[in-house]
Amino acid sequence: MSGPPKNLRIARCACGSVEFEAVGAPILCAACYCDDCQEGARRIEALPGASPVQGPDGGTEFVLYRKDRARCTKGSQLLKRHKLREKSATNRVVATCCNAAMVLDFDDSKHWVSMYRARFQGDAPPLEVRVCTKFKPESSVLPDDVPSHSMYPFKFVTKLIAARIAMLFQR
Ligand SMILES: [Zn+2]
Ligand SMILES: [Zn+2]
């Protein structure tokens, strides 16, 4: 009997019309407080009927996957890419059916996709780190449940590089 693949996670938009599948262990699960993530969250949250994108402390939680391990399996025609700046390579991809933020991906050759953690509902991997906290809203006090870094910690970068190397070897 062949069941579903191991370590398969489903990310769903708020109304259920759009689904992404991610297979295997994520590279990392992080909350980002950078100006772009805050601005991106505000713009998406301003869309009609949108669910919250960032937490009350200004952080947006992402689960990073190798891009060969995450794909849209339902409703891809409903996806719309938003750019903060016209020439930016970064897309915040929204399900237009209910204006749910689904993933953050790139036009260039970056090898990962950042999936909005809130979309995994009950099945989200645990948060591991907070990054770019020097940009957090002044008023917000961060919990110390996971490490916080003012920018990108070394471990964050090495994990991304390790994932790239693993892809080269098709692991
Ligand atoms: Zn939807
Ligand atoms: Zn960010």
CSV table of N, CA and C and ligand atoms in Angstrom, one decimal:
chain,number,residue,atom,x,y,z
A,1,MET,N,0.8,-1.2,0.0
A,1,MET,CA,0.0,0.0,0.0
A,1,MET,C,0.9,1.2,0.0
A,2,SER,N,0.6,2.2,-0.9
A,2,SER,CA,1.5,3.4,-0.9
A,2,SER,C,0.7,4.5,-0.3
A,3,GLY,N,1.1,5.0,0.8
A,3,GLY,CA,0.4,6.1,1.5
A,3,GLY,C,1.0,7.4,0.9
A,4,PRO,N,0.6,8.5,1.5
A,4,PRO,CA,1.2,9.8,1.1
A,4,PRO,C,2.7,9.8,1.4
A,5,PRO,N,3.4,10.6,0.7
A,5,PRO,CA,4.9,10.7,0.9
A,5,PRO,C,5.2,11.1,2.3
A,6,LYS,N,6.3,10.7,2.8
A,6,LYS,CA,6.7,11.1,4.2
A,6,LYS,C,6.9,12.6,4.3
A,7,ASN,N,6.6,13.1,5.5
A,7,ASN,CA,6.9,14.5,5.7
A,7,ASN,C,6.2,15.5,4.7
A,8,LEU,N,5.0,15.1,4.3
A,8,LEU,CA,4.3,16.0,3.4
A,8,LEU,C,3.5,17.0,4.2
A,9,ARG,N,3.6,18.3,3.8
A,9,ARG,CA,2.8,19.3,4.5
A,9,ARG,C,2.0,20.0,3.5
A,10,ILE,N,0.7,20.4,3.8
A,10,ILE,CA,-0.1,21.1,3.0
A,10,ILE,C,-0.3,22.5,3.5
A,11,ALA,N,-0.1,23.5,2.7
A,11,ALA,CA,-0.5,24.9,3.0
A,11,ALA,C,-1.7,25.3,2.2
A,12,ARG,N,-2.7,25.9,2.9
A,12,ARG,CA,-4.0,26.1,2.3
A,12,ARG,C,-4.3,27.6,2.4
A,13,CYS,N,-4.9,28.2,1.4
A,13,CYS,CA,-5.5,29.5,1.5
A,13,CYS,C,-6.7,29.5,2.5
A,14,ALA,N,-7.1,30.7,2.9
A,14,ALA,CA,-8.2,30.7,3.9
A,14,ALA,C,-9.5,30.0,3.4
A,15,CYS,N,-9.8,30.1,2.1
A,15,CYS,CA,-11.1,29.5,1.6
A,15,CYS,C,-10.9,28.1,1.1
A,16,GLY,N,-9.6,27.6,0.9
A,16,GLY,CA,-9.4,26.3,0.5
A,16,GLY,C,-9.3,26.1,-1.0
A,17,SER,N,-9.3,27.1,-1.8
A,17,SER,CA,-9.3,27.0,-3.2
A,17,SER,C,-7.8,26.8,-3.7
A,18,VAL,N,-6.9,27.2,-2.9
A,18,VAL,CA,-5.4,27.1,-3.3
A,18,VAL,C,-4.7,26.3,-2.3
A,19,GLU,N,-3.9,25.3,-2.8
A,19,GLU,CA,-3.1,24.5,-2.0
A,19,GLU,C,-1.7,24.4,-2.5
A,20,PHE,N,-0.7,24.4,-1.6
A,20,PHE,CA,0.7,24.1,-1.9
A,20,PHE,C,1.0,22.8,-1.1
A,21,GLU,N,1.9,22.0,-1.7
A,21,GLU,CA,2.5,20.9,-1.0
A,21,GLU,C,3.9,21.1,-0.8
A,22,ALA,N,4.4,20.7,0.4
A,22,ALA,CA,5.9,20.8,0.6
A,22,ALA,C,6.3,19.4,1.1
A,23,VAL,N,7.4,18.9,0.6
A,23,VAL,CA,7.8,17.5,0.9
A,23,VAL,C,9.2,17.6,1.6
A,24,GLY,N,9.4,16.8,2.6
A,24,GLY,CA,10.7,16.7,3.3
A,24,GLY,C,10.8,17.7,4.4
A,25,ALA,N,11.9,17.7,5.0
A,25,ALA,CA,12.2,18.7,6.1
A,25,ALA,C,12.4,20.1,5.5
A,26,PRO,N,11.8,21.1,6.2
A,26,PRO,CA,12.1,22.5,5.7
A,26,PRO,C,13.6,22.8,6.0
A,27,ILE,N,14.1,23.8,5.3
A,27,ILE,CA,15.4,24.3,5.5
A,27,ILE,C,15.5,25.0,6.9
A,28,LEU,N,14.4,25.8,7.1
A,28,LEU,CA,14.4,26.6,8.3
A,28,LEU,C,13.0,27.2,8.5
A,29,CYS,N,12.7,27.5,9.8
A,29,CYS,CA,11.5,28.2,10.0
A,29,CYS,C,11.8,29.5,10.8
A,30,ALA,N,11.5,30.6,10.2
A,30,ALA,CA,12.0,31.9,10.8
A,30,ALA,C,10.9,33.0,10.7
A,31,ALA,N,10.9,33.9,11.7
A,31,ALA,CA,10.1,35.1,11.6
A,31,ALA,C,11.0,36.2,11.2
A,32,CYS,N,10.5,37.0,10.2
A,32,CYS,CA,11.3,38.1,9.7
A,32,CYS,C,10.7,39.4,10.1
A,33,TYR,N,11.5,40.3,10.5
A,33,TYR,CA,11.0,41.7,10.9
A,33,TYR,C,11.5,42.8,10.0
A,34,CYS,N,12.1,42.4,8.9
A,34,CYS,CA,12.7,43.4,8.0
A,34,CYS,C,11.6,44.4,7.5
A,35,ASP,N,12.0,45.5,7.0
A,35,ASP,CA,11.1,46.6,6.5
A,35,ASP,C,10.2,46.0,5.4
A,36,ASP,N,10.9,45.3,4.5
A,36,ASP,CA,10.1,44.7,3.3
A,36,ASP,C,9.0,43.8,3.8
A,37,CYS,N,9.3,42.9,4.7
A,37,CYS,CA,8.3,42.0,5.2
A,37,CYS,C,7.2,42.7,5.9
A,38,GLN,N,7.5,43.7,6.6
A,38,GLN,CA,6.5,44.5,7.3
A,38,GLN,C,5.6,45.2,6.2
A,39,GLU,N,6.3,45.8,5.3
A,39,GLU,CA,5.5,46.6,4.2
A,39,GLU,C,4.7,45.6,3.4
A,40,GLY,N,5.3,44.5,3.0
A,40,GLY,CA,4.6,43.4,2.3
A,40,GLY,C,3.3,43.0,3.0
A,41,ALA,N,3.5,42.7,4.3
A,41,ALA,CA,2.4,42.3,5.1
A,41,ALA,C,1.3,43.3,5.2
A,42,ARG,N,1.7,44.6,5.4
A,42,ARG,CA,0.6,45.6,5.4
A,42,ARG,C,-0.1,45.7,4.1
A,43,ARG,N,0.6,45.6,3.0
A,43,ARG,CA,-0.1,45.8,1.7
A,43,ARG,C,-1.1,44.6,1.5
A,44,ILE,N,-0.7,43.4,1.8
A,44,ILE,CA,-1.5,42.2,1.6
A,44,ILE,C,-2.7,42.3,2.6
A,45,GLU,N,-2.4,42.7,3.8
A,45,GLU,CA,-3.5,42.8,4.8
A,45,GLU,C,-4.6,43.8,4.4
A,46,ALA,N,-4.1,44.8,3.6
A,46,ALA,CA,-5.1,45.9,3.2
A,46,ALA,C,-6.0,45.4,2.1
A,47,LEU,N,-5.7,44.2,1.5
A,47,LEU,CA,-6.6,43.7,0.4
A,47,LEU,C,-7.9,43.2,1.1
A,48,PRO,N,-9.0,43.3,0.3
A,48,PRO,CA,-10.3,42.9,0.9
A,48,PRO,C,-10.4,41.5,1.4
A,49,GLY,N,-10.8,41.3,2.7
A,49,GLY,CA,-11.0,40.0,3.3
A,49,GLY,C,-9.7,39.3,3.7
A,50,ALA,N,-8.6,39.9,3.6
A,50,ALA,CA,-7.3,39.3,3.8
A,50,ALA,C,-7.2,38.9,5.3
A,51,SER,N,-6.5,37.7,5.5
A,51,SER,CA,-6.2,37.3,6.9
A,51,SER,C,-4.9,38.0,7.3
A,52,PRO,N,-4.7,38.0,8.6
A,52,PRO,CA,-3.4,38.6,9.1
A,52,PRO,C,-2.2,37.9,8.5
A,53,VAL,N,-1.2,38.7,8.1
A,53,VAL,CA,0.0,38.2,7.5
A,53,VAL,C,1.2,38.2,8.6
A,54,GLN,N,1.2,39.4,9.3
A,54,GLN,CA,2.3,39.5,10.3
A,54,GLN,C,1.6,39.3,11.7
A,55,GLY,N,2.4,38.9,12.7
A,55,GLY,CA,2.0,38.8,14.0
A,55,GLY,C,1.8,40.2,14.7
A,56,PRO,N,1.2,40.3,15.8
A,56,PRO,CA,1.1,41.5,16.5
A,56,PRO,C,2.4,42.2,16.8
A,57,ASP,N,3.5,41.5,16.9
A,57,ASP,CA,4.8,42.0,17.1
A,57,ASP,C,5.6,42.5,15.9
A,58,GLY,N,4.9,42.4,14.7
A,58,GLY,CA,5.5,42.9,13.5
A,58,GLY,C,6.3,41.8,12.7
A,59,GLY,N,6.3,40.6,13.2
A,59,GLY,CA,7.1,39.6,12.6
A,59,GLY,C,6.2,38.8,11.6
A,60,THR,N,6.8,38.4,10.5
A,60,THR,CA,6.1,37.5,9.5
A,60,THR,C,6.8,36.1,9.6
A,61,GLU,N,6.1,35.1,9.8
A,61,GLU,CA,6.7,33.8,10.0
A,61,GLU,C,6.7,33.0,8.7
A,62,PHE,N,7.9,32.5,8.3
A,62,PHE,CA,8.0,31.8,7.1
A,62,PHE,C,8.6,30.4,7.3
A,63,VAL,N,8.2,29.4,6.5
A,63,VAL,CA,8.9,28.1,6.5
A,63,VAL,C,9.6,28.1,5.1
A,64,LEU,N,10.9,28.0,5.2
A,64,LEU,CA,11.7,27.9,4.0
A,64,LEU,C,11.9,26.5,3.5
A,65,TYR,N,11.6,26.3,2.2
A,65,TYR,CA,11.8,25.0,1.6
A,65,TYR,C,12.7,25.1,0.4
A,66,ARG,N,13.4,24.1,0.0
A,66,ARG,CA,14.0,24.1,-1.3
A,66,ARG,C,12.9,24.2,-2.3
A,67,LYS,N,13.2,24.9,-3.4
A,67,LYS,CA,12.1,25.2,-4.3
A,67,LYS,C,11.7,24.0,-5.1
A,68,ASP,N,12.6,22.9,-5.1
A,68,ASP,CA,12.2,21.7,-5.8
A,68,ASP,C,11.3,20.8,-4.9
A,69,ARG,N,11.1,21.3,-3.7
A,69,ARG,CA,10.3,20.5,-2.8
A,69,ARG,C,8.9,21.1,-2.4
A,70,ALA,N,8.6,22.2,-3.0
A,70,ALA,CA,7.4,22.9,-2.7
A,70,ALA,C,6.7,23.3,-4.0
A,71,ARG,N,5.4,23.0,-4.1
A,71,ARG,CA,4.7,23.3,-5.4
A,71,ARG,C,3.3,23.6,-5.1
A,72,CYS,N,2.7,24.4,-6.0
A,72,CYS,CA,1.2,24.6,-5.9
A,72,CYS,C,0.5,23.4,-6.6
A,73,THR,N,-0.4,22.8,-5.8
A,73,THR,CA,-1.0,21.6,-6.3
A,73,THR,C,-2.5,21.8,-6.6
A,74,LYS,N,-3.0,23.0,-6.3
A,74,LYS,CA,-4.4,23.3,-6.5
A,74,LYS,C,-4.6,24.8,-6.7
A,75,GLY,N,-5.3,25.2,-7.7
A,75,GLY,CA,-5.7,26.7,-7.8
A,75,GLY,C,-4.6,27.6,-8.2
A,76,SER,N,-3.6,27.1,-9.0
A,76,SER,CA,-2.5,28.0,-9.3
A,76,SER,C,-2.9,29.1,-10.2
A,77,GLN,N,-4.0,29.0,-10.9
A,77,GLN,CA,-4.5,30.1,-11.7
A,77,GLN,C,-5.0,31.2,-10.9
A,78,LEU,N,-5.2,31.0,-9.6
A,78,LEU,CA,-5.7,32.1,-8.7
A,78,LEU,C,-4.6,32.9,-8.1
A,79,LEU,N,-3.4,32.5,-8.3
A,79,LEU,CA,-2.2,33.1,-7.7
A,79,LEU,C,-1.9,34.4,-8.4
A,80,LYS,N,-1.5,35.4,-7.6
A,80,LYS,CA,-1.1,36.7,-8.1
A,80,LYS,C,0.2,37.1,-7.4
A,81,ARG,N,1.2,37.5,-8.2
A,81,ARG,CA,2.5,38.0,-7.6
A,81,ARG,C,2.5,39.5,-7.3
A,82,HIS,N,2.8,39.8,-6.1
A,82,HIS,CA,3.0,41.2,-5.8
A,82,HIS,C,4.4,41.6,-5.6
A,83,LYS,N,4.8,42.7,-6.1
A,83,LYS,CA,6.2,43.2,-5.9
A,83,LYS,C,6.1,44.5,-5.1
A,84,LEU,N,7.0,44.7,-4.2
A,84,LEU,CA,7.0,46.0,-3.4
A,84,LEU,C,7.6,47.1,-4.3
A,85,ARG,N,8.5,46.7,-5.2
A,85,ARG,CA,9.1,47.7,-6.1
A,85,ARG,C,9.1,47.0,-7.5
A,86,GLU,N,8.9,47.8,-8.5
A,86,GLU,CA,8.7,47.3,-9.9
A,86,GLU,C,9.9,46.3,-10.3
A,87,LYS,N,11.1,46.7,-9.9
A,87,LYS,CA,12.2,45.9,-10.4
A,87,LYS,C,12.7,44.9,-9.4
A,88,SER,N,12.0,44.7,-8.4
A,88,SER,CA,12.4,43.7,-7.4
A,88,SER,C,12.3,42.3,-7.9
A,89,ALA,N,13.2,41.4,-7.5
A,89,ALA,CA,13.1,40.0,-7.9
A,89,ALA,C,12.2,39.2,-7.0
A,90,THR,N,11.8,39.9,-5.9
A,90,THR,CA,11.0,39.2,-4.9
A,90,THR,C,9.5,39.3,-5.1
A,91,ASN,N,8.8,38.2,-5.1
A,91,ASN,CA,7.4,38.2,-5.2
A,91,ASN,C,6.7,37.7,-4.0
A,92,ARG,N,5.7,38.4,-3.5
A,92,ARG,CA,4.8,37.9,-2.5
A,92,ARG,C,3.6,37.4,-3.2
A,93,VAL,N,3.4,36.1,-3.1
A,93,VAL,CA,2.3,35.5,-3.9
A,93,VAL,C,1.1,35.3,-3.1
A,94,VAL,N,0.0,35.8,-3.6
A,94,VAL,CA,-1.3,35.9,-2.9
A,94,VAL,C,-2.3,35.1,-3.6
A,95,ALA,N,-3.1,34.3,-2.9
A,95,ALA,CA,-4.3,33.6,-3.5
A,95,ALA,C,-5.4,34.6,-3.6
A,96,THR,N,-5.8,35.0,-4.9
A,96,THR,CA,-6.7,36.1,-5.1
A,96,THR,C,-8.2,35.7,-4.6
A,97,CYS,N,-8.5,34.4,-4.4
A,97,CYS,CA,-9.8,34.0,-4.0
A,97,CYS,C,-10.1,34.6,-2.6
A,98,CYS,N,-9.2,34.6,-1.7
A,98,CYS,CA,-9.4,35.1,-0.4
A,98,CYS,C,-8.3,36.0,0.1
A,99,ASN,N,-7.4,36.4,-0.8
A,99,ASN,CA,-6.3,37.3,-0.5
A,99,ASN,C,-5.4,36.8,0.7
A,100,ALA,N,-5.2,35.5,0.6
A,100,ALA,CA,-4.3,34.9,1.6
A,100,ALA,C,-2.9,34.9,1.0
A,101,ALA,N,-1.9,35.4,1.9
A,101,ALA,CA,-0.5,35.3,1.5
A,101,ALA,C,0.0,33.9,1.5
A,102,MET,N,0.5,33.4,0.4
A,102,MET,CA,0.8,31.9,0.3
A,102,MET,C,2.3,31.7,0.4
A,103,VAL,N,3.1,32.3,-0.5
A,103,VAL,CA,4.5,32.1,-0.5
A,103,VAL,C,5.2,33.4,-1.0
A,104,LEU,N,6.5,33.4,-0.7
A,104,LEU,CA,7.4,34.4,-1.2
A,104,LEU,C,8.5,33.7,-2.0
A,105,ASP,N,8.5,34.1,-3.3
A,105,ASP,CA,9.5,33.5,-4.2
A,105,ASP,C,10.2,34.5,-5.0
A,106,PHE,N,11.1,34.1,-5.8
A,106,PHE,CA,12.1,35.0,-6.5
A,106,PHE,C,12.1,34.8,-8.0
A,107,ASP,N,12.3,35.8,-8.7
A,107,ASP,CA,12.5,35.7,-10.2
A,107,ASP,C,13.9,35.2,-10.5
A,108,ASP,N,14.8,35.5,-9.6
A,108,ASP,CA,16.2,35.1,-9.9
A,108,ASP,C,16.5,33.6,-9.5
A,109,SER,N,17.7,33.2,-9.4
A,109,SER,CA,18.0,31.8,-9.3
A,109,SER,C,18.0,31.3,-7.8
A,110,LYS,N,17.5,32.1,-6.9
A,110,LYS,CA,17.5,31.6,-5.5
A,110,LYS,C,16.8,30.3,-5.4
A,111,HIS,N,17.4,29.4,-4.6
A,111,HIS,CA,17.0,28.0,-4.6
A,111,HIS,C,15.9,27.7,-3.6
A,112,TRP,N,15.4,28.7,-2.9
A,112,TRP,CA,14.4,28.3,-1.9
A,112,TRP,C,13.1,29.1,-2.1
A,113,VAL,N,12.1,28.7,-1.5
A,113,VAL,CA,10.8,29.4,-1.5
A,113,VAL,C,10.4,29.6,0.0
A,114,SER,N,10.0,30.7,0.4
A,114,SER,CA,9.5,31.0,1.7
A,114,SER,C,8.0,30.9,1.8
A,115,MET,N,7.5,29.9,2.5
A,115,MET,CA,6.1,29.7,2.6
A,115,MET,C,5.6,30.4,3.9
A,116,TYR,N,4.5,31.1,3.7
A,116,TYR,CA,3.9,31.8,4.9
A,116,TYR,C,3.4,30.7,5.9
A,117,ARG,N,4.0,30.7,7.1
A,117,ARG,CA,3.8,29.7,8.1
A,117,ARG,C,2.3,29.5,8.5
A,118,ALA,N,1.6,30.7,8.5
A,118,ALA,CA,0.2,30.7,9.0
A,118,ALA,C,-0.7,29.8,8.1
A,119,ARG,N,-0.2,29.6,6.8
A,119,ARG,CA,-1.0,28.8,5.9
A,119,ARG,C,-1.0,27.3,6.1
A,120,PHE,N,-0.1,26.8,7.0
A,120,PHE,CA,0.0,25.4,7.3
A,120,PHE,C,-1.0,25.0,8.4
A,121,GLN,N,-1.7,26.0,8.9
A,121,GLN,CA,-2.6,25.8,10.0
A,121,GLN,C,-2.0,24.9,11.1
A,122,GLY,N,-2.7,23.8,11.4
A,122,GLY,CA,-2.3,23.0,12.6
A,122,GLY,C,-1.0,22.2,12.3
A,123,ASP,N,-0.5,22.2,11.1
A,123,ASP,CA,0.6,21.3,10.8
A,123,ASP,C,1.9,22.1,10.5
A,124,ALA,N,2.0,23.3,11.1
A,124,ALA,CA,3.2,24.1,10.8
A,124,ALA,C,4.4,23.7,11.6
A,125,PRO,N,5.6,23.6,11.0
A,125,PRO,CA,6.8,23.3,11.7
A,125,PRO,C,7.1,24.4,12.8
A,126,PRO,N,7.7,24.1,13.9
A,126,PRO,CA,7.9,25.0,14.9
A,126,PRO,C,8.9,26.2,14.5
A,127,LEU,N,8.6,27.3,15.0
A,127,LEU,CA,9.5,28.5,14.8
A,127,LEU,C,10.9,28.2,15.4
A,128,GLU,N,11.9,28.5,14.6
A,128,GLU,CA,13.3,28.3,15.1
A,128,GLU,C,14.1,29.6,15.5
A,129,VAL,N,13.8,30.6,14.8
A,129,VAL,CA,14.6,31.8,14.9
A,129,VAL,C,13.8,33.1,14.5
A,130,ARG,N,14.2,34.2,15.1
A,130,ARG,CA,13.7,35.5,14.6
A,130,ARG,C,14.8,36.3,14.0
A,131,VAL,N,14.6,36.8,12.8
A,131,VAL,CA,15.7,37.5,12.1
A,131,VAL,C,15.3,38.9,11.8
A,132,CYS,N,16.4,39.7,11.5
A,132,CYS,CA,16.2,41.2,11.2
A,132,CYS,C,15.4,41.9,12.2
A,133,THR,N,15.6,41.6,13.5
A,133,THR,CA,14.8,42.2,14.6
A,133,THR,C,15.2,43.6,14.8
A,134,LYS,N,16.3,44.1,14.3
A,134,LYS,CA,16.6,45.5,14.5
A,134,LYS,C,15.6,46.4,13.8
A,135,PHE,N,14.8,45.9,12.9
A,135,PHE,CA,13.8,46.7,12.2
A,135,PHE,C,12.4,46.5,12.8
A,136,LYS,N,12.3,45.8,13.9
A,136,LYS,CA,11.0,45.5,14.5
A,136,LYS,C,10.4,46.8,14.9
A,137,PRO,N,9.0,46.9,15.0
A,137,PRO,CA,8.4,48.1,15.5
A,137,PRO,C,8.9,48.3,16.9
A,138,GLU,N,9.2,49.6,17.2
A,138,GLU,CA,9.8,50.0,18.5
A,138,GLU,C,9.0,49.5,19.7
A,139,SER,N,7.7,49.5,19.5
A,139,SER,CA,6.8,49.2,20.7
A,139,SER,C,6.8,47.7,21.0
A,140,SER,N,7.3,46.8,20.1
A,140,SER,CA,7.0,45.4,20.3
A,140,SER,C,8.2,44.8,21.1
A,141,VAL,N,7.8,43.9,22.0
A,141,VAL,CA,8.7,43.2,22.8
A,141,VAL,C,8.7,41.7,22.4
A,142,LEU,N,9.9,41.2,22.0
A,142,LEU,CA,9.9,39.9,21.5
A,142,LEU,C,10.0,38.8,22.6
A,143,PRO,N,9.3,37.7,22.5
A,143,PRO,CA,9.5,36.7,23.5
A,143,PRO,C,10.9,36.0,23.3
A,144,ASP,N,11.4,35.4,24.3
A,144,ASP,CA,12.7,34.7,24.2
A,144,ASP,C,12.6,33.2,24.0
A,145,ASP,N,11.5,32.7,23.4
A,145,ASP,CA,11.3,31.3,23.2
A,145,ASP,C,12.3,30.7,22.2
A,146,VAL,N,12.7,31.6,21.2
A,146,VAL,CA,13.7,31.2,20.2
A,146,VAL,C,14.7,32.3,20.1
A,147,PRO,N,15.9,32.0,19.6
A,147,PRO,CA,16.9,33.1,19.5
A,147,PRO,C,16.4,34.2,18.5
A,148,SER,N,16.8,35.4,18.9
A,148,SER,CA,16.5,36.6,18.0
A,148,SER,C,17.9,37.1,17.5
A,149,HIS,N,17.9,37.6,16.2
A,149,HIS,CA,19.1,38.1,15.7
A,149,HIS,C,18.8,39.4,15.0
A,150,SER,N,19.6,40.4,15.2
A,150,SER,CA,19.3,41.7,14.6
A,150,SER,C,19.3,41.7,13.1
A,151,MET,N,20.2,40.9,12.5
A,151,MET,CA,20.2,40.7,11.1
A,151,MET,C,20.0,39.2,10.7
A,152,TYR,N,20.7,38.7,9.7
A,152,TYR,CA,20.7,37.3,9.4
A,152,TYR,C,21.8,36.6,10.2
A,153,PRO,N,21.5,35.6,11.0
A,153,PRO,CA,22.6,34.9,11.7
A,153,PRO,C,23.4,34.0,10.8
A,154,PHE,N,24.6,33.7,11.2
A,154,PHE,CA,25.4,32.9,10.3
A,154,PHE,C,24.8,31.5,10.0
A,155,LYS,N,24.1,31.0,11.0
A,155,LYS,CA,23.5,29.7,10.9
A,155,LYS,C,22.4,29.7,9.8
A,156,PHE,N,21.7,30.8,9.7
A,156,PHE,CA,20.7,31.0,8.7
A,156,PHE,C,21.3,30.9,7.3
A,157,VAL,N,22.4,31.6,7.1
A,157,VAL,CA,23.1,31.6,5.8
A,157,VAL,C,23.7,30.2,5.5
A,158,THR,N,24.3,29.6,6.5
A,158,THR,CA,24.9,28.2,6.2
A,158,THR,C,23.8,27.2,5.9
A,159,LYS,N,22.7,27.3,6.5
A,159,LYS,CA,21.6,26.4,6.2
A,159,LYS,C,21.1,26.5,4.8
A,160,LEU,N,21.0,27.8,4.3
A,160,LEU,CA,20.6,28.0,2.9
A,160,LEU,C,21.7,27.5,2.0
A,161,ILE,N,22.9,27.7,2.3
A,161,ILE,CA,24.0,27.2,1.4
A,161,ILE,C,24.0,25.6,1.4
A,162,ALA,N,23.8,25.0,2.6
A,162,ALA,CA,23.8,23.6,2.7
A,162,ALA,C,22.6,23.0,1.8
A,163,ALA,N,21.5,23.7,1.8
A,163,ALA,CA,20.4,23.2,1.0
A,163,ALA,C,20.7,23.3,-0.5
A,164,ARG,N,21.4,24.3,-0.8
A,164,ARG,CA,21.8,24.4,-2.3
A,164,ARG,C,22.8,23.3,-2.7
A,165,ILE,N,23.7,23.0,-1.8
A,165,ILE,CA,24.7,21.9,-2.1
A,165,ILE,C,23.9,20.6,-2.2
A,166,ALA,N,23.0,20.4,-1.2
A,166,ALA,CA,22.2,19.1,-1.3
A,166,ALA,C,21.5,19.0,-2.6
A,167,MET,N,20.9,20.1,-3.1
A,167,MET,CA,20.2,20.1,-4.4
A,167,MET,C,21.1,19.7,-5.5
A,168,LEU,N,22.3,20.2,-5.5
A,168,LEU,CA,23.3,19.8,-6.6
A,168,LEU,C,23.5,18.3,-6.6
A,169,PHE,N,23.5,17.7,-5.5
A,169,PHE,CA,23.7,16.3,-5.4
A,169,PHE,C,22.4,15.5,-5.4
A,170,GLN,N,21.3,16.2,-5.6
A,170,GLN,CA,20.0,15.6,-5.8
A,170,GLN,C,19.6,14.8,-4.5
A,171,ARG,N,20.0,15.3,-3.4
A,171,ARG,CA,19.6,14.6,-2.1
A,171,ARG,C,18.3,15.2,-1.6
B,1,ZN,ZN,-8.7,31.2,-1.1
B,2,ZN,ZN,12.0,40.0,5.7
